[in-house]
């Protein structure tokens, strides 16, 4: 007898993603994630949240956290998310994330979490001093996604492993509780040259909020002068740009600037190289600076305008939370029944 393949998920497509309110957003967050949110909202129902529950896995000043959430919400709006089209909310306003995360803590295996490289990177040598929340962080992330039965998750490259874990958890839950196809196995959307933007000071390190050097990143709130200056100071090499991508082998900084140009302009890296082959950085950098200023410059201004009216941002978040809960609550109700909770 041949074994039957498990039933596949047959529900609708949904996009979900989130960003932690733990510091200034930068070009990597923009190209790896935010720019895709604004595009996808017109294609598939889109849920975008601010991950304040994830943020507290490391210490956050309580008096500042709410404002940090508003800043991320402002960045979402300033980069084109439309609250009438997409559902925008704060994670902590939808308690179903935490309820599902507990069940998933009991589904996921220690060995799976032990493999997570982000925890190892963040904890360094002193993992026993980190919060347990930081360790189970990817389990909460799986709950964020699956509580909406989301099928597509636009993120940067660094989140791929968390998406693999999410699929493992979904699969094991479906098997363990005899519910084939209950949860989808969501896909990470990481395509494109902006999936892994590197530091402007070191082409082998990821552009990151936590890099001590502000010159390593372009912040969404940087003004035109700051953007242009950071690109002018970006580390490069003395060689001209090659004709093809193979010629960028071993030239991490050059490759990064070409990828940023491609991502910001919507062109392929091949097209960028076809245009600038043979030119040095003396020519390329000013062009890149102009492009970056034209795309990023208006975003910071729009964020400042939005943040001047926090009540309006709070209204957007409250409305989004209501819509998100309407979808999350039935999932958790079904999960409680499947698990056999007394309260199920
Ligand atoms: P976070 O807040 O670290 O980053 C937000 C998004 O930005 C992407 N990103 C980058 N993309 C390209 N190049 C870079 N240098 C770069 N740095 C960051 C990240 O990949 C991410 O897409 N765990 C998530 C937040 C989260 C989440 C979720 C995401 C919580 N639950 C559920 C999706 C679905 C995080 O820490 O992102």
Short mmCIF file of C-alpha atoms and ligand atoms in Angstrom, two decimals:
data_model
loop_
_atom_site.label_atom_id
_atom_site.label_comp_id
_atom_site.label_asym_id
_atom_site.label_seq_id
_atom_site.Cartn_x
_atom_site.Cartn_y
_atom_site.Cartn_z
CA UNK A 1 0.00 0.00 0.00
CA UNK A 2 1.39 3.41 -0.85
CA UNK A 3 1.37 5.97 1.90
CA UNK A 4 -0.87 8.95 1.28
CA UNK A 5 0.89 12.29 0.95
CA UNK A 6 -0.20 14.70 3.72
CA UNK A 7 -2.93 17.07 2.57
CA UNK A 8 -1.51 20.37 1.46
CA UNK A 9 -2.76 23.66 2.85
CA UNK A 10 -5.68 24.83 0.74
CA UNK A 11 -6.42 28.23 2.32
CA UNK A 12 -5.87 31.66 0.80
CA UNK A 13 -2.48 33.31 0.25
CA UNK A 14 -1.50 35.82 2.93
CA UNK A 15 1.59 37.96 3.44
CA UNK A 16 2.95 38.60 6.92
CA UNK A 17 6.10 40.27 8.17
CA UNK A 18 7.40 42.37 11.01
CA UNK A 19 10.28 44.52 12.23
CA UNK A 20 11.62 44.92 15.74
CA UNK A 21 11.41 48.39 17.33
CA UNK A 22 14.98 48.27 18.57
CA UNK A 23 16.73 51.16 16.85
CA UNK A 24 16.84 53.28 13.72
CA UNK A 25 15.80 51.47 10.58
CA UNK A 26 18.41 51.41 7.84
CA UNK A 27 18.82 50.77 4.14
CA UNK A 28 19.07 47.00 4.77
CA UNK A 29 15.69 46.91 6.50
CA UNK A 30 14.27 49.03 3.71
CA UNK A 31 15.58 46.97 0.78
CA UNK A 32 15.33 43.58 2.49
CA UNK A 33 11.83 44.07 3.84
CA UNK A 34 9.91 47.37 3.81
CA UNK A 35 10.05 48.00 0.08
CA UNK A 36 8.53 44.57 -0.52
CA UNK A 37 5.70 45.16 1.96
CA UNK A 38 4.48 48.17 0.02
CA UNK A 39 4.62 46.25 -3.25
CA UNK A 40 2.92 43.08 -2.00
CA UNK A 41 0.00 44.81 -0.30
CA UNK A 42 -1.60 45.36 -3.70
CA UNK A 43 -1.28 41.71 -4.69
CA UNK A 44 -2.11 39.63 -1.60
CA UNK A 45 -3.80 40.45 1.75
CA UNK A 46 -0.89 41.80 3.80
CA UNK A 47 -0.33 41.88 7.58
CA UNK A 48 2.61 43.92 8.86
CA UNK A 49 3.32 44.31 12.54
CA UNK A 50 5.81 45.89 14.92
CA UNK A 51 7.52 43.15 16.93
CA UNK A 52 7.54 44.72 20.39
CA UNK A 53 7.28 41.31 22.09
CA UNK A 54 10.42 40.24 20.27
CA UNK A 55 12.11 43.52 21.21
CA UNK A 56 11.96 42.79 24.95
CA UNK A 57 14.02 39.62 24.54
CA UNK A 58 16.83 42.11 25.18
CA UNK A 59 16.39 45.04 27.59
CA UNK A 60 14.27 47.93 26.32
CA UNK A 61 13.64 51.10 28.27
CA UNK A 62 9.90 50.82 29.19
CA UNK A 63 9.37 54.57 28.93
CA UNK A 64 10.62 54.54 25.34
CA UNK A 65 9.20 51.35 23.88
CA UNK A 66 5.82 52.76 22.83
CA UNK A 67 7.51 55.58 20.95
CA UNK A 68 9.88 53.10 19.29
CA UNK A 69 6.81 51.19 18.08
CA UNK A 70 5.33 54.39 16.64
CA UNK A 71 8.60 55.07 14.81
CA UNK A 72 8.45 51.73 13.03
CA UNK A 73 4.79 52.28 12.22
CA UNK A 74 5.74 55.70 10.80
CA UNK A 75 8.42 54.03 8.68
CA UNK A 76 5.84 51.59 7.33
CA UNK A 77 3.54 54.42 6.35
CA UNK A 78 6.35 56.57 4.95
CA UNK A 79 7.57 53.74 2.73
CA UNK A 80 4.16 53.26 1.19
CA UNK A 81 2.09 50.91 3.31
CA UNK A 82 -1.51 52.05 3.14
CA UNK A 83 -3.50 51.27 6.32
CA UNK A 84 -6.67 50.99 4.23
CA UNK A 85 -5.04 48.22 2.19
CA UNK A 86 -2.64 46.48 4.59
CA UNK A 87 -3.26 45.58 8.23
CA UNK A 88 -0.68 47.37 10.40
CA UNK A 89 -0.49 46.64 14.13
CA UNK A 90 1.66 46.09 17.20
CA UNK A 91 2.37 42.47 18.13
CA UNK A 92 1.57 43.04 21.82
CA UNK A 93 -1.96 44.15 20.90
CA UNK A 94 -2.77 40.65 19.63
CA UNK A 95 -2.37 38.24 22.57
CA UNK A 96 -3.04 35.28 20.26
CA UNK A 97 0.63 35.47 19.17
CA UNK A 98 1.72 34.59 22.72
CA UNK A 99 -0.96 31.93 23.16
CA UNK A 100 0.09 30.12 20.01
CA UNK A 101 3.77 30.55 20.86
CA UNK A 102 3.24 28.54 24.04
CA UNK A 103 1.79 25.62 22.10
CA UNK A 104 4.67 25.88 19.62
CA UNK A 105 7.17 25.86 22.51
CA UNK A 106 5.80 22.41 23.19
CA UNK A 107 6.00 21.35 19.54
CA UNK A 108 9.50 22.64 18.67
CA UNK A 109 12.48 20.53 19.80
CA UNK A 110 15.48 21.83 21.71
CA UNK A 111 17.75 20.48 18.99
CA UNK A 112 16.02 22.63 16.40
CA UNK A 113 16.57 25.79 18.44
CA UNK A 114 20.15 24.84 19.25
CA UNK A 115 20.90 25.20 15.54
CA UNK A 116 19.67 28.80 15.26
CA UNK A 117 22.64 30.92 14.24
CA UNK A 118 21.05 34.27 15.17
CA UNK A 119 20.88 33.26 18.82
CA UNK A 120 24.51 32.15 18.72
CA UNK A 121 25.51 35.47 17.09
CA UNK A 122 23.53 37.57 19.57
CA UNK A 123 24.43 35.63 22.70
CA UNK A 124 28.12 35.22 21.89
CA UNK A 125 30.10 33.44 24.56
CA UNK A 126 27.71 34.16 27.43
CA UNK A 127 24.50 32.43 26.48
CA UNK A 128 23.66 31.58 30.09
CA UNK A 129 23.23 35.31 30.77
CA UNK A 130 20.69 35.84 27.96
CA UNK A 131 16.94 35.75 28.48
CA UNK A 132 15.06 32.55 27.76
CA UNK A 133 12.93 34.71 25.47
CA UNK A 134 15.94 35.37 23.25
CA UNK A 135 16.42 31.63 22.91
CA UNK A 136 12.79 30.84 22.05
CA UNK A 137 12.51 33.98 19.90
CA UNK A 138 12.15 31.99 16.63
CA UNK A 139 9.23 30.03 18.13
CA UNK A 140 7.34 33.28 18.73
CA UNK A 141 8.23 34.24 15.17
CA UNK A 142 6.62 31.01 13.92
CA UNK A 143 3.49 31.88 15.92
CA UNK A 144 3.45 35.41 14.42
CA UNK A 145 3.31 33.90 10.97
CA UNK A 146 1.09 30.89 11.51
CA UNK A 147 -1.55 32.57 13.68
CA UNK A 148 -2.62 34.25 10.41
CA UNK A 149 -1.90 31.11 8.36
CA UNK A 150 0.40 33.33 6.29
CA UNK A 151 1.92 31.73 3.21
CA UNK A 152 4.48 34.36 2.19
CA UNK A 153 6.95 36.16 4.41
CA UNK A 154 8.99 39.00 2.86
CA UNK A 155 12.26 39.23 4.81
CA UNK A 156 15.98 39.69 4.36
CA UNK A 157 18.33 36.74 3.94
CA UNK A 158 19.15 36.61 7.67
CA UNK A 159 15.63 35.35 8.46
CA UNK A 160 15.75 32.27 6.20
CA UNK A 161 16.65 29.91 9.01
CA UNK A 162 13.74 31.17 11.12
CA UNK A 163 11.41 30.44 8.21
CA UNK A 164 12.77 26.90 7.93
CA UNK A 165 12.02 26.43 11.61
CA UNK A 166 8.52 27.83 11.08
CA UNK A 167 7.89 25.20 8.39
CA UNK A 168 9.21 22.45 10.67
CA UNK A 169 6.91 23.58 13.47
CA UNK A 170 3.89 23.79 11.13
CA UNK A 171 4.60 20.33 9.75
CA UNK A 172 5.07 18.73 13.17
CA UNK A 173 1.95 20.41 14.57
CA UNK A 174 -0.12 19.17 11.61
CA UNK A 175 1.26 15.63 12.07
CA UNK A 176 1.11 15.47 15.86
CA UNK A 177 -2.47 16.72 16.11
CA UNK A 178 -3.81 14.78 13.15
CA UNK A 179 -4.62 17.92 11.21
CA UNK A 180 -3.02 17.62 7.78
CA UNK A 181 -2.97 20.94 5.95
CA UNK A 182 -4.09 22.89 9.06
CA UNK A 183 -1.10 25.20 8.94
CA UNK A 184 0.55 26.19 5.65
CA UNK A 185 4.31 25.78 5.19
CA UNK A 186 5.18 29.44 4.58
CA UNK A 187 7.74 30.61 2.10
CA UNK A 188 10.39 33.28 2.74
CA UNK A 189 10.42 35.93 0.01
CA UNK A 190 14.10 36.89 -0.11
CA UNK A 191 14.63 37.39 -3.82
CA UNK A 192 16.42 40.42 -5.21
CA UNK A 193 19.70 42.26 -4.78
CA UNK A 194 18.57 43.92 -1.51
CA UNK A 195 18.21 40.67 0.46
CA UNK A 196 21.53 41.10 2.21
CA UNK A 197 22.81 44.67 2.32
CA UNK A 198 26.30 44.83 3.77
CA UNK A 199 27.98 47.45 5.94
CA UNK A 200 29.39 50.48 4.11
CA UNK A 201 32.58 50.10 6.17
CA UNK A 202 33.08 46.34 5.76
CA UNK A 203 31.64 44.42 2.83
CA UNK A 204 31.79 41.15 4.73
CA UNK A 205 29.54 42.29 7.64
CA UNK A 206 25.77 42.74 7.42
CA UNK A 207 24.44 46.30 7.64
CA UNK A 208 23.00 46.34 11.13
CA UNK A 209 21.29 48.55 13.71
CA UNK A 210 23.77 47.39 16.31
CA UNK A 211 26.98 48.32 14.43
CA UNK A 212 28.71 50.95 16.61
CA UNK A 213 29.72 52.96 13.54
CA UNK A 214 26.89 55.11 12.18
CA UNK A 215 28.88 55.43 8.94
CA UNK A 216 28.34 51.71 8.35
CA UNK A 217 24.66 52.25 7.51
CA UNK A 218 22.23 54.69 5.92
CA UNK A 219 19.38 55.32 8.32
CA UNK A 220 15.86 55.96 7.06
CA UNK A 221 15.96 59.22 9.00
CA UNK A 222 19.26 60.47 7.50
CA UNK A 223 19.00 63.69 5.52
CA UNK A 224 20.38 64.16 2.02
CA UNK A 225 23.76 65.44 3.22
CA UNK A 226 24.27 62.52 5.59
CA UNK A 227 23.31 59.99 2.91
CA UNK A 228 25.67 61.51 0.33
CA UNK A 229 28.51 61.75 2.84
CA UNK A 230 28.18 58.14 3.99
CA UNK A 231 28.29 56.92 0.40
CA UNK A 232 31.29 59.12 -0.34
CA UNK A 233 33.08 57.63 2.67
CA UNK A 234 32.02 54.03 1.90
CA UNK A 235 34.94 51.62 1.67
CA UNK A 236 35.82 50.55 -1.87
CA UNK A 237 38.82 49.36 -3.87
CA UNK A 238 40.85 51.19 -6.50
CA UNK A 239 39.77 49.05 -9.50
CA UNK A 240 37.17 50.06 -12.07
CA UNK A 241 33.83 48.23 -12.16
CA UNK A 242 33.90 45.00 -14.15
CA UNK A 243 31.66 44.03 -17.05
CA UNK A 244 30.02 41.08 -15.36
CA UNK A 245 29.16 39.88 -11.84
CA UNK A 246 32.01 37.33 -11.93
CA UNK A 247 34.41 40.27 -11.94
CA UNK A 248 33.10 41.26 -8.48
CA UNK A 249 34.41 38.02 -6.97
CA UNK A 250 36.58 38.85 -3.96
CA UNK A 251 35.49 42.53 -4.07
CA UNK A 252 32.89 42.52 -1.29
CA UNK A 253 32.58 46.31 -0.97
CA UNK A 254 32.27 46.87 -4.71
CA UNK A 255 29.69 44.11 -4.97
CA UNK A 256 27.68 45.65 -2.13
CA UNK A 257 27.52 49.09 -3.73
CA UNK A 258 26.48 47.58 -7.07
CA UNK A 259 23.77 45.52 -5.33
CA UNK A 260 22.50 48.62 -3.49
CA UNK A 261 22.38 50.56 -6.76
CA UNK A 262 20.48 47.72 -8.44
CA UNK A 263 18.01 47.37 -5.56
CA UNK A 264 17.35 51.12 -5.33
CA UNK A 265 16.88 51.53 -9.07
CA UNK A 266 14.94 48.32 -9.66
CA UNK A 267 17.51 47.21 -12.26
CA UNK A 268 19.45 43.94 -12.27
CA UNK A 269 23.08 43.91 -11.18
CA UNK A 270 23.99 42.89 -14.74
CA UNK A 271 22.27 46.02 -16.08
CA UNK A 272 24.10 48.23 -13.56
CA UNK A 273 27.44 46.71 -14.55
CA UNK A 274 26.62 47.07 -18.26
CA UNK A 275 26.11 50.79 -17.64
CA UNK A 276 29.16 51.42 -15.43
CA UNK A 277 31.73 48.83 -16.61
CA UNK A 278 35.20 50.39 -16.78
CA UNK A 279 34.27 53.34 -14.54
CA UNK A 280 35.90 53.90 -11.16
CA UNK A 281 34.20 54.72 -7.89
CA UNK A 282 34.92 58.41 -8.46
CA UNK A 283 32.15 58.25 -11.07
CA UNK A 284 29.97 55.53 -9.55
CA UNK A 285 29.69 56.85 -5.99
CA UNK A 286 28.17 60.26 -6.87
CA UNK A 287 25.62 58.50 -9.09
CA UNK A 288 24.77 56.11 -6.27
CA UNK A 289 24.54 59.01 -3.81
CA UNK A 290 22.08 60.86 -6.09
CA UNK A 291 19.98 57.74 -6.45
CA UNK A 292 20.00 57.01 -2.71
CA UNK A 293 19.10 60.61 -1.85
CA UNK A 294 16.23 60.62 -4.35
CA UNK A 295 14.76 57.38 -2.93
CA UNK A 296 15.59 57.64 0.77
CA UNK A 297 15.57 61.42 1.30
CA UNK A 298 11.78 61.87 1.22
CA UNK A 299 11.21 58.93 3.59
CA UNK A 300 12.88 60.59 6.57
CA UNK A 301 10.88 63.79 6.02
CA UNK A 302 7.62 61.87 5.80
CA UNK A 303 8.46 59.94 8.98
CA UNK A 304 9.06 63.19 10.87
CA UNK A 305 5.76 64.59 9.61
CA UNK A 306 3.86 61.47 10.70
CA UNK A 307 5.56 61.32 14.11
CA UNK A 308 4.38 64.86 14.85
CA UNK A 309 0.88 63.35 15.21
CA UNK A 310 1.30 60.25 17.41
CA UNK A 311 -2.45 60.03 18.01
CA UNK A 312 -3.00 59.35 14.32
CA UNK A 313 -0.36 56.58 14.34
CA UNK A 314 -2.04 55.08 17.40
CA UNK A 315 -5.37 55.12 15.57
CA UNK A 316 -3.82 53.20 12.66
CA UNK A 317 -2.33 50.65 15.07
CA UNK A 318 -5.57 50.23 17.03
CA UNK A 319 -7.60 49.71 13.88
CA UNK A 320 -5.03 47.19 12.57
CA UNK A 321 -5.02 45.30 15.86
CA UNK A 322 -8.78 44.84 15.65
CA UNK A 323 -8.54 43.44 12.12
CA UNK A 324 -5.59 41.21 13.03
CA UNK A 325 -7.35 39.76 16.09
CA UNK A 326 -10.43 38.97 14.02
CA UNK A 327 -8.24 36.60 12.00
CA UNK A 328 -5.96 35.32 14.76
CA UNK A 329 -8.67 34.44 17.29
CA UNK A 330 -10.34 31.69 15.22
CA UNK A 331 -6.94 30.06 14.55
CA UNK A 332 -6.17 29.93 18.27
CA UNK A 333 -9.68 28.63 19.04
CA UNK A 334 -9.12 25.78 16.56
CA UNK A 335 -5.66 25.09 17.99
CA UNK A 336 -7.06 24.83 21.52
CA UNK A 337 -9.56 22.23 20.33
CA UNK A 338 -6.90 20.26 18.46
CA UNK A 339 -4.58 20.27 21.49
CA UNK A 340 -7.42 19.17 23.77
CA UNK A 341 -7.23 22.07 26.23
CA UNK A 342 -9.90 22.16 28.93
CA UNK A 343 -10.60 25.66 27.66
CA UNK A 344 -10.69 24.47 24.06
P1 LIG B 1 14.69 42.82 12.17
O1 LIG B 1 13.92 43.83 12.94
O2 LIG B 1 16.06 42.47 12.61
O3 LIG B 1 14.81 43.27 10.68
C1 LIG B 1 13.67 43.65 9.92
C2 LIG B 1 13.79 43.15 8.50
O4 LIG B 1 14.94 43.71 7.88
C3 LIG B 1 15.73 42.68 7.30
N1 LIG B 1 17.14 43.07 7.35
C4 LIG B 1 17.94 43.13 6.27
N2 LIG B 1 17.71 42.88 4.97
C5 LIG B 1 18.76 43.05 4.12
N3 LIG B 1 20.00 43.44 4.52
C6 LIG B 1 20.27 43.71 5.81
N4 LIG B 1 21.47 44.13 6.18
C7 LIG B 1 19.21 43.54 6.77
N5 LIG B 1 19.13 43.71 8.12
C8 LIG B 1 17.85 43.41 8.44
C9 LIG B 1 15.44 41.45 8.13
O5 LIG B 1 15.72 40.26 7.42
C10 LIG B 1 13.96 41.62 8.40
O6 LIG B 1 13.19 41.14 7.32
N6 LIG B 1 12.93 38.38 13.48
C11 LIG B 1 12.60 39.56 12.70
C12 LIG B 1 11.30 40.22 13.09
C13 LIG B 1 10.14 39.28 13.08
C14 LIG B 1 9.50 38.73 11.94
C15 LIG B 1 8.45 37.93 12.46
C16 LIG B 1 9.73 38.82 10.58
C17 LIG B 1 9.48 38.82 14.19
N7 LIG B 1 8.47 38.01 13.81
C18 LIG B 1 7.60 37.20 11.61
C19 LIG B 1 8.87 38.10 9.73
C20 LIG B 1 7.83 37.30 10.24
C21 LIG B 1 13.73 40.56 12.92
O7 LIG B 1 14.39 40.55 13.91
O8 LIG B 1 13.82 41.49 11.98
#
